[in-house]
Protein backbone atom coordinates (compact mmCIF):
# COMPACT_ATOMS: atom_id res chain seq x y z
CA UNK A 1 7.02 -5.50 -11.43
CA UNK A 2 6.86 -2.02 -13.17
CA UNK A 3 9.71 0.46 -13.46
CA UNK A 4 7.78 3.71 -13.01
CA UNK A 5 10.61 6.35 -13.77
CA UNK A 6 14.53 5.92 -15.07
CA UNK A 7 17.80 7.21 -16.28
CA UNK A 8 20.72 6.04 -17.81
CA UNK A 9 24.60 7.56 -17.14
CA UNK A 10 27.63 6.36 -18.87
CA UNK A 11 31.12 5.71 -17.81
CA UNK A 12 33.39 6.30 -20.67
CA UNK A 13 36.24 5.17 -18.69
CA UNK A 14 34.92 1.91 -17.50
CA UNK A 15 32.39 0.98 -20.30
CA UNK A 16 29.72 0.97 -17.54
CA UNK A 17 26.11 1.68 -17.68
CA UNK A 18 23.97 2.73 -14.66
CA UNK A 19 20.20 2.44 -14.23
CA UNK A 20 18.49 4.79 -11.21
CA UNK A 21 15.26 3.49 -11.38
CA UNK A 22 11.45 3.72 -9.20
CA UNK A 23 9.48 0.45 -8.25
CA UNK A 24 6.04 0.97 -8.94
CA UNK A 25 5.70 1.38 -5.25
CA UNK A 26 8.22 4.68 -5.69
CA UNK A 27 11.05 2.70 -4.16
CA UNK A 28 14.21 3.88 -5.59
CA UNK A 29 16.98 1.61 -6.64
CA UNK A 30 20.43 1.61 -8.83
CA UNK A 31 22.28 -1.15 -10.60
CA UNK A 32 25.69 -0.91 -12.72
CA UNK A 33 26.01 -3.34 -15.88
CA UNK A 34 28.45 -3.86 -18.14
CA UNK A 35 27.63 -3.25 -21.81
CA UNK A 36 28.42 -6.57 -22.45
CA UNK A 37 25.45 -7.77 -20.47
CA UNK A 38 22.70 -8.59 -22.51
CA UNK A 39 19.13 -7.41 -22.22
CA UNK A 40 17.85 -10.10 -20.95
CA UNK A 41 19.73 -10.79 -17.96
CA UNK A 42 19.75 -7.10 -17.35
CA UNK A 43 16.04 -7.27 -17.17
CA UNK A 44 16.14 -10.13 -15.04
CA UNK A 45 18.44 -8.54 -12.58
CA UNK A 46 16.10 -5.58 -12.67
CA UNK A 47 12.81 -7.09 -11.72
CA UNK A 48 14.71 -9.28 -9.08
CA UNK A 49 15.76 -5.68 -7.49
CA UNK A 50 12.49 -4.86 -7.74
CA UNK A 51 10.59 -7.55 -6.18
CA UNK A 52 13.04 -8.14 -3.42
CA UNK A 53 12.75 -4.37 -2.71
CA UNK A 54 8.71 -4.27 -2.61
CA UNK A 55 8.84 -7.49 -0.23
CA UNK A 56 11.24 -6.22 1.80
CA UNK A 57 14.04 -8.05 1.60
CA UNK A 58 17.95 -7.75 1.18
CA UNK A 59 19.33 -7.24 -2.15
CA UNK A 60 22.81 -8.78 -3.35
């Protein structure tokens, strides 16, 4: 899985981070996070998106 293209907003109300990203495909996808997520699972999370999106399937 590669993450072609992304951005990053904040919410300073709700300590939230989002992440609009591109499969390598050019499938676009979001996902919120916590800041008190750490990288790892957030990269986890991401390439599960990302694979589930190229195959096809749903996303939870």
């Amino acid at each position: 899985m590669k993450i072609k293209n992304y951005t990053l907003t904040y919410d300073n109300y709700r300590n939230l981070i989002t992440i609009y990203a591109e499969t390598e495909s050019g499938k676009p996808f979001s996902y919120v996070f916590s800041e008190d997520q750490t990288v790892r699972e957030i990269r986890e999370k991401l390439i599960e998106i990302a694979n589930k999106l190229e195959q096809n399937e749903q996303v939870e």
